[in-house]
Coordinates of C-alpha atoms in Angstrom, one line a residue:
M1 CA -24.4 -5.5 6.6
K2 CA -21.8 -8.1 7.4
S3 CA -19.0 -7.3 9.9
I4 CA -15.9 -5.9 8.2
L5 CA -14.1 -8.0 11.0
K6 CA -15.7 -11.1 9.8
T7 CA -15.0 -10.0 6.4
L8 CA -11.3 -9.8 7.0
S9 CA -11.1 -12.9 9.1
A10 CA -12.8 -15.1 6.5
V11 CA -11.5 -13.4 3.2
A12 CA -8.2 -12.5 4.3
L13 CA -7.3 -16.3 4.5
T14 CA -8.8 -16.8 1.1
G15 CA -7.3 -13.9 -0.8
V16 CA -8.3 -10.7 1.1
M17 CA -5.0 -9.6 0.1
V18 CA -5.4 -10.8 -3.3
L19 CA -3.9 -8.6 -5.9
P20 CA -5.6 -6.7 -8.7
V21 CA -5.6 -10.1 -10.6
L22 CA -7.6 -12.0 -8.2
A23 CA -10.0 -9.1 -7.5
D24 CA -10.5 -8.9 -11.5
D25 CA -11.9 -12.6 -11.4
T26 CA -15.0 -11.1 -9.7
T27 CA -16.4 -8.3 -11.9
S28 CA -14.8 -5.9 -14.1
T29 CA -15.9 -3.1 -11.4
T30 CA -12.9 -4.0 -9.3
D31 CA -10.6 -3.5 -12.3
T32 CA -11.3 0.2 -12.2
D33 CA -9.6 1.2 -8.9
G34 CA -6.0 1.0 -7.5
K35 CA -5.0 -2.1 -5.8
D36 CA -5.7 -0.9 -2.4
Q37 CA -9.0 0.2 -3.1
K38 CA -9.9 -3.0 -5.1
D39 CA -8.8 -5.2 -2.0
L40 CA -10.8 -3.3 0.3
K41 CA -13.8 -3.3 -1.8
K42 CA -13.7 -6.9 -2.6
V43 CA -13.5 -7.7 1.2
I44 CA -16.8 -5.7 1.7
E45 CA -18.5 -6.9 -1.4
D46 CA -17.7 -10.6 -0.8
Q47 CA -19.6 -10.6 2.4
G48 CA -22.7 -8.8 1.1
I49 CA -22.0 -5.5 2.6
N50 CA -23.6 -2.6 0.3
Y51 CA -22.0 0.6 -0.3
V52 CA -24.4 3.6 0.2
E53 CA -25.9 4.8 -3.0
T54 CA -26.2 8.5 -3.7
A55 CA -29.2 10.3 -5.2
Q56 CA -27.6 9.9 -8.5
K57 CA -28.0 6.4 -9.7
G58 CA -24.7 4.4 -9.9
I59 CA -22.6 6.6 -7.6
T60 CA -21.7 5.1 -4.3
L61 CA -20.1 6.3 -1.1
S62 CA -18.0 4.1 1.2
G63 CA -15.2 4.5 3.7
Y64 CA -13.9 3.7 7.2
V65 CA -13.1 5.1 10.4
D66 CA -9.7 3.8 12.0
T67 CA -8.6 4.3 15.5
S68 CA -5.7 3.0 17.3
Y69 CA -3.2 2.9 20.4
T70 CA 0.5 2.4 19.9
D71 CA 3.3 2.2 22.4
Q72 CA 6.9 1.8 21.3
F73 CA 9.7 1.0 23.6
T74 CA 13.4 0.0 23.3
G75 CA 15.3 2.2 21.1
S76 CA 12.4 4.2 20.1
H77 CA 14.6 7.3 19.0
V78 CA 15.3 5.5 15.8
F79 CA 11.5 4.7 14.8
S80 CA 9.1 6.7 16.5
S81 CA 7.6 10.1 16.1
S82 CA 9.5 11.6 19.1
G83 CA 12.8 10.1 20.3
S84 CA 15.3 10.6 23.1
G85 CA 15.1 14.2 24.4
G86 CA 12.4 15.0 22.1
T87 CA 14.3 14.5 18.8
A88 CA 12.1 14.0 16.0
A89 CA 13.1 10.8 14.2
G90 CA 9.6 9.5 13.4
S91 CA 9.7 8.7 9.8
Y92 CA 13.2 7.4 9.3
A93 CA 12.2 3.7 9.3
R94 CA 8.6 3.6 10.0
Q95 CA 5.4 5.4 9.0
F96 CA 1.9 5.5 9.6
D97 CA 2.1 3.9 13.3
T98 CA 5.1 6.2 14.8
D99 CA 3.3 7.7 17.8
Q100 CA 4.9 6.5 21.2
N101 CA 2.3 5.8 23.9
G102 CA -0.6 7.5 22.2
F103 CA -4.2 7.2 21.1
N104 CA -4.7 8.0 17.4
I105 CA -7.1 8.8 14.8
Q106 CA -5.5 7.0 11.9
A107 CA -7.8 7.7 9.2
V108 CA -11.5 8.8 8.4
K109 CA -11.7 7.7 4.8
L110 CA -14.4 8.8 2.3
A111 CA -14.6 7.3 -1.2
L112 CA -17.0 8.6 -4.0
E113 CA -17.2 6.4 -7.0
K114 CA -19.1 5.8 -10.3
A115 CA -17.7 2.4 -11.3
L116 CA -17.6 1.1 -14.9
P117 CA -20.1 -1.6 -15.8
D118 CA -19.5 -5.3 -16.4
K119 CA -20.6 -5.0 -19.9
N120 CA -17.9 -4.4 -22.4
D121 CA -19.4 -1.0 -23.9
W122 CA -18.4 2.6 -24.0
A123 CA -18.7 3.8 -20.5
A124 CA -17.2 6.3 -18.1
G125 CA -16.9 6.9 -14.4
F126 CA -14.8 8.4 -11.8
R127 CA -13.3 7.9 -8.2
V128 CA -12.4 10.2 -5.4
D129 CA -10.7 9.2 -2.0
M130 CA -10.1 11.5 0.8
I131 CA -8.4 10.7 3.9
Y132 CA -8.3 12.7 7.3
G133 CA -6.1 11.8 10.3
A134 CA -2.7 10.7 11.0
D135 CA -2.3 8.5 7.8
A136 CA -2.9 11.5 5.5
N137 CA 0.3 13.1 6.9
Y138 CA 2.2 10.4 5.0
L139 CA 0.3 10.9 1.8
K140 CA 1.7 14.5 1.2
D141 CA 1.7 15.6 -2.3
S142 CA 3.9 18.3 -3.7
A143 CA 0.9 20.0 -5.3
F144 CA -2.0 19.1 -3.3
N145 CA -0.6 18.6 0.3
P146 CA 2.2 21.2 0.4
G147 CA 4.0 22.5 3.4
T148 CA 3.5 21.2 7.0
N149 CA 1.3 18.2 7.8
T150 CA -2.4 19.1 7.6
G151 CA -3.9 15.8 8.4
L152 CA -5.9 15.9 5.2
A153 CA -4.9 14.2 2.0
L154 CA -6.3 13.6 -1.4
E155 CA -5.4 9.8 -2.1
Q156 CA -7.1 9.5 -5.4
A157 CA -9.0 11.5 -7.9
L158 CA -9.5 10.1 -11.4
V159 CA -11.6 9.7 -14.4
K160 CA -12.0 6.4 -16.0
F161 CA -13.6 5.4 -19.3
R162 CA -13.8 2.2 -21.3
I163 CA -13.0 1.7 -24.9
P164 CA -14.6 -1.4 -26.1
V165 CA -11.8 -3.0 -28.1
G166 CA -11.1 -6.7 -27.7
N167 CA -12.0 -7.6 -24.0
G168 CA -12.3 -3.7 -23.2
L169 CA -9.4 -1.2 -22.6
D170 CA -10.0 0.9 -19.4
I171 CA -8.3 4.2 -19.3
Y172 CA -7.5 6.1 -16.1
A173 CA -6.4 9.7 -15.8
G174 CA -5.8 11.8 -12.6
K175 CA -4.1 10.8 -9.3
F176 CA -4.1 7.2 -8.4
V177 CA -2.4 4.7 -6.1
T178 CA 0.9 3.0 -7.2
F179 CA 0.9 -0.6 -8.9
L180 CA 3.9 -1.7 -6.7
G181 CA 3.8 -3.5 -3.4
Y182 CA 2.0 -6.2 -1.6
E183 CA 0.5 -3.9 1.1
V184 CA -1.8 -1.1 0.4
I185 CA -2.6 2.3 1.9
E186 CA -5.9 1.3 3.5
S187 CA -5.2 -0.6 6.8
P188 CA -8.2 -2.7 7.0
A189 CA -7.2 -4.5 3.6
N190 CA -3.8 -5.4 5.1
P191 CA -3.3 -8.5 7.2
N192 CA -1.2 -6.4 9.8
F193 CA -2.1 -3.0 11.4
S194 CA 1.5 -1.7 10.9
R195 CA 2.8 -1.0 7.4
G196 CA 5.9 -3.1 6.5
L197 CA 9.4 -1.9 5.8
L198 CA 9.0 -2.4 2.0
F199 CA 5.7 -0.5 1.7
T200 CA 7.0 2.5 3.6
N201 CA 10.6 2.4 2.2
A202 CA 11.1 0.8 -1.0
I203 CA 8.3 2.0 -3.2
P204 CA 6.3 5.2 -4.2
L205 CA 2.6 5.4 -2.9
T206 CA 0.7 7.5 -5.3
H207 CA 1.1 8.9 -8.9
T208 CA -0.5 11.4 -11.2
G209 CA -0.8 10.7 -14.8
V210 CA -2.6 8.3 -17.0
Y211 CA -2.6 4.6 -17.6
G212 CA -4.2 1.9 -19.5
D213 CA -5.5 -1.6 -18.1
Y214 CA -6.3 -4.4 -20.4
K215 CA -7.4 -8.0 -19.2
F216 CA -6.3 -10.6 -21.9
N217 CA -8.2 -13.4 -20.2
D218 CA -8.7 -14.8 -16.6
T219 CA -4.9 -15.5 -16.4
F220 CA -3.2 -12.3 -17.7
E221 CA -3.8 -8.5 -17.1
A222 CA -1.6 -5.7 -17.9
K223 CA -1.3 -2.1 -17.1
F224 CA 1.0 0.6 -18.4
G225 CA 1.2 4.4 -17.5
V226 CA 2.9 7.6 -17.7
V227 CA 3.1 9.7 -14.5
D228 CA 4.7 12.6 -12.9
G229 CA 6.9 10.7 -10.7
W230 CA 7.1 9.6 -7.1
N231 CA 4.3 10.7 -4.6
N232 CA 3.7 13.9 -6.5
S233 CA 1.4 15.9 -8.8
T234 CA 3.7 18.0 -10.6
S235 CA 6.7 17.2 -12.9
V236 CA 10.0 19.2 -12.5
P237 CA 12.2 17.6 -15.2
N238 CA 16.1 17.8 -14.2
G239 CA 17.7 19.3 -17.2
S240 CA 16.6 20.0 -20.7
D241 CA 17.3 16.6 -22.4
N242 CA 15.1 14.2 -20.5
T243 CA 13.7 11.0 -22.0
F244 CA 9.9 11.0 -22.0
G245 CA 9.9 14.8 -21.3
G246 CA 11.0 14.2 -17.7
K247 CA 8.2 11.9 -17.0
A248 CA 8.3 8.4 -15.4
I249 CA 6.8 5.3 -16.7
T250 CA 5.3 2.4 -14.9
G251 CA 3.6 -0.9 -15.6
Q252 CA 2.3 -4.1 -14.1
L253 CA 1.7 -7.8 -15.1
N254 CA -0.8 -9.9 -13.2
I255 CA -0.6 -13.6 -13.7
N256 CA -3.3 -15.7 -12.1
A257 CA -3.1 -19.6 -11.6
P258 CA -5.5 -21.8 -13.4
G259 CA -7.0 -22.9 -10.2
K260 CA -7.4 -19.3 -9.0
N261 CA -5.7 -20.3 -5.6
A262 CA -2.4 -18.5 -6.4
N263 CA -1.2 -15.4 -8.4
I264 CA 2.0 -13.6 -9.3
T265 CA 2.2 -9.8 -9.7
Q266 CA 5.2 -8.0 -11.3
S267 CA 5.5 -4.2 -11.4
F268 CA 8.0 -1.5 -12.1
I269 CA 8.7 2.3 -12.3
Y270 CA 11.4 3.9 -14.3
S271 CA 12.5 7.6 -14.5
P272 CA 15.2 8.3 -17.0
Q273 CA 16.7 11.1 -15.2
N274 CA 15.8 12.2 -11.7
D275 CA 12.4 11.2 -10.1
P276 CA 10.4 14.2 -11.6
G277 CA 9.4 16.6 -9.0
A278 CA 9.7 13.8 -6.4
L279 CA 8.6 14.3 -2.7
A280 CA 9.2 11.4 -0.5
A281 CA 6.3 10.0 1.3
G282 CA 6.2 11.8 4.8
A283 CA 9.1 14.1 3.9
P284 CA 9.2 17.6 5.2
T285 CA 8.9 20.4 2.5
G286 CA 11.7 20.4 0.2
E287 CA 13.3 17.1 1.2
A288 CA 14.0 15.0 -1.9
A289 CA 13.1 11.3 -2.5
P290 CA 15.6 8.9 -4.5
G291 CA 16.9 10.3 -7.7
S292 CA 17.0 13.9 -6.6
G293 CA 20.8 14.1 -7.9
G294 CA 19.6 13.6 -11.3
N295 CA 20.3 9.7 -11.8
P296 CA 17.9 7.3 -13.3
V297 CA 15.5 5.7 -10.9
F298 CA 14.2 2.2 -11.3
V299 CA 12.2 0.0 -9.0
Y300 CA 11.2 -3.4 -9.7
D301 CA 8.5 -5.2 -7.5
I302 CA 7.2 -8.6 -7.4
W303 CA 4.8 -10.4 -4.9
G304 CA 2.4 -13.2 -4.8
N305 CA -0.3 -15.1 -2.9
W306 CA -1.1 -18.7 -2.5
N307 CA -3.9 -20.5 -0.9
P308 CA -2.6 -24.1 -0.6
T309 CA -4.9 -26.9 -1.6
F310 CA -3.8 -29.0 1.3
D311 CA -5.9 -26.7 3.6
K312 CA -9.3 -28.1 2.4
N313 CA -11.0 -25.3 4.3
G314 CA -9.1 -22.5 2.9
N315 CA -7.9 -21.2 6.0
T316 CA -4.5 -20.5 4.9
T317 CA -2.9 -17.7 2.8
L318 CA 0.7 -17.4 2.1
G319 CA 2.4 -14.4 0.5
F320 CA 5.7 -12.7 -0.4
N321 CA 7.1 -9.6 -1.6
L322 CA 10.4 -8.7 -3.3
D323 CA 11.7 -5.2 -4.2
Y324 CA 14.9 -3.9 -5.8
G325 CA 15.7 -0.1 -6.5
Y326 CA 18.3 1.7 -8.2
D327 CA 19.5 5.4 -8.5
S328 CA 23.2 5.1 -8.5
Y329 CA 22.8 3.6 -5.1
S330 CA 20.8 0.5 -4.5
W331 CA 18.2 -0.7 -2.0
Y332 CA 16.5 -4.1 -1.8
G333 CA 14.3 -6.1 0.5
A334 CA 12.0 -9.3 1.1
A335 CA 8.9 -10.0 3.0
L336 CA 7.1 -13.1 3.9
Y337 CA 3.3 -13.2 5.0
A338 CA 1.3 -15.9 6.6
Q339 CA -2.3 -16.1 7.6
Y340 CA -4.4 -18.7 9.4
K341 CA -7.9 -18.7 10.5
L342 CA -8.0 -20.1 13.9
T343 CA -11.8 -19.9 14.3
K344 CA -14.8 -18.3 12.7
V345 CA -13.9 -15.1 14.4
I346 CA -10.3 -15.0 15.1
T347 CA -7.3 -14.9 12.5
L348 CA -3.7 -14.7 13.1
A349 CA -1.2 -13.1 10.7
G350 CA 2.6 -12.9 10.7
R351 CA 5.1 -11.0 8.6
G352 CA 8.8 -11.2 8.6
E353 CA 11.0 -8.6 6.6
Y354 CA 14.4 -7.6 5.6
L355 CA 15.5 -4.3 4.0
H356 CA 18.9 -3.1 2.9
S357 CA 19.9 0.3 1.7
D358 CA 23.4 1.2 0.3
A359 CA 25.1 4.2 1.9
N360 CA 23.4 7.5 0.7
A361 CA 20.5 5.6 -1.0
G362 CA 18.3 7.6 1.4
K363 CA 15.6 4.6 1.6
F364 CA 14.9 4.5 5.3
G365 CA 12.1 6.9 5.6
A366 CA 11.6 10.3 4.3
G367 CA 14.7 11.7 5.9
G368 CA 17.1 9.2 4.3
I369 CA 20.1 7.7 6.3
T370 CA 21.6 11.0 7.3
G371 CA 18.4 12.0 9.0
A372 CA 18.0 15.5 10.3
D373 CA 18.5 14.5 13.9
G374 CA 21.9 12.7 13.3
V375 CA 20.5 9.4 14.2
F376 CA 21.9 7.8 11.1
T377 CA 25.4 8.0 9.7
P378 CA 26.0 7.8 5.9
S379 CA 26.9 4.1 5.7
S380 CA 24.8 1.0 4.4
Q381 CA 21.8 0.1 6.6
D382 CA 20.0 -3.2 7.3
D383 CA 16.7 -3.5 9.0
Y384 CA 14.9 -6.6 10.1
S385 CA 11.4 -6.8 11.3
L386 CA 8.9 -9.4 12.8
T387 CA 5.3 -8.8 13.3
A388 CA 2.4 -10.7 14.7
T389 CA -1.4 -9.6 14.5
L390 CA -4.5 -11.1 16.1
S391 CA -7.7 -10.1 14.4
F392 CA -11.2 -10.5 15.9
A393 CA -14.7 -10.8 14.1
V394 CA -17.0 -10.1 17.0
W395 CA -19.2 -7.0 16.0
D396 CA -20.9 -6.1 12.6
N397 CA -18.7 -4.0 10.4
L398 CA -15.8 -3.8 13.0
L399 CA -12.5 -5.0 12.8
T400 CA -10.4 -5.2 16.0
R401 CA -6.7 -6.1 16.1
A402 CA -3.9 -6.6 18.6
E403 CA -0.4 -6.8 17.3
Y404 CA 3.3 -6.9 18.4
R405 CA 6.2 -5.8 16.3
F406 CA 10.0 -6.1 16.8
D407 CA 12.5 -4.0 14.6
D408 CA 16.2 -4.1 14.4
L409 CA 18.3 -1.8 12.7
S410 CA 21.9 -2.5 12.2
G411 CA 25.0 -1.0 10.7
G412 CA 26.4 2.5 10.9
T413 CA 23.8 3.9 13.5
T414 CA 25.0 6.5 16.0
G415 CA 23.2 8.7 18.6
V416 CA 22.0 7.7 21.8
G417 CA 20.0 4.4 22.9
S418 CA 19.3 1.0 21.2
T419 CA 18.6 0.3 17.5
T420 CA 16.1 -2.2 18.4
Q421 CA 12.4 -1.4 18.9
N422 CA 9.2 -3.2 20.4
E423 CA 5.9 -2.1 19.6
V424 CA 2.4 -3.1 20.8
S425 CA -0.7 -1.8 19.0
L426 CA -4.4 -2.0 19.3
E427 CA -6.9 -1.1 16.4
A428 CA -10.6 -0.6 15.9
V429 CA -11.9 0.0 12.3
Y430 CA -15.5 0.6 11.5
S431 CA -16.2 0.2 7.7
F432 CA -19.2 1.2 5.7

């Protein structure tokens, strides 16, 4: 098998982060999964790495082991899992990489899948994704992962089937990853080790419900679904007169450039009253996500990738992500991404982000602006972040990365220490 590091070095710069649209240009097999699984699967398949096939024909087993070391300094009481005096302020602005001066088992992921075939015919399959480790603590679910952090999460569990009308209508039912966002849950499929501000604060991560996926042609693909809400698997409507029976609706439109070197993906989620049964990502039990006051929740997300033609070797990938959310208070942000393949085995990736949250919008991590430790005061917040990541493709199936990140949180902060933070991270991921 080819190395996952070589995979990410070569493919990342030619579309490893490519959205579902670009993944769809390969085979309809990739149409069946959430964006994060599709990205990771495309990376592996493009380099000729075979999934393990089980005794039952057509069912494959895949996954990875992700380990890291993270060290945060300067103002880490705002961003890390343990702040000044032991104050727990971990997930208020950052998630997934919040340990201060620690070695981590980020994730041991296993995925079992029977994919839909390329042929447009009556067919059915399934997918189950389990994650064990630190990452699982931020994938808590109101039904499947209640209570305290367990280190084990059911990321996806869905059945899928195709109705051969037109080009083929694929239906998915169960728990699945969100349509929104440039980045994904799977770290190896992202250009950077740490997750960005928009991914951890501005959008949901998973849903439970049903959705349809239809690819009109090589340019347009649309998805639409009805779900229980925001990072949850049960719906608890707020009041008796809820549109859609208290459910949320979500959708996506992918547009691929004719030359296949660029794409735009637009997604949204809307809950007419409250975010039904919502549980914020990484939130303690009973801690509400946006919309818990009974107001409509709306989030619009747009992102895109571009492999400029002036780079004849295809070593450059540029990307962007914009988010806007509203639930009587608003939050919005922007992110820019750039990747360049320096050599056959070395890739440099950069990310710059900005995230704004109105007072009481509760969008800086699970705890919201008035976090339990009193770090934040109820006023508007602005966070700026810069990240640089160096990836190495040296060993078969192994991705190694070194990263530096700087965060600056301003506006209405209180408590002790600085509101800036520096972080250095080392990561090793073996994929199979």
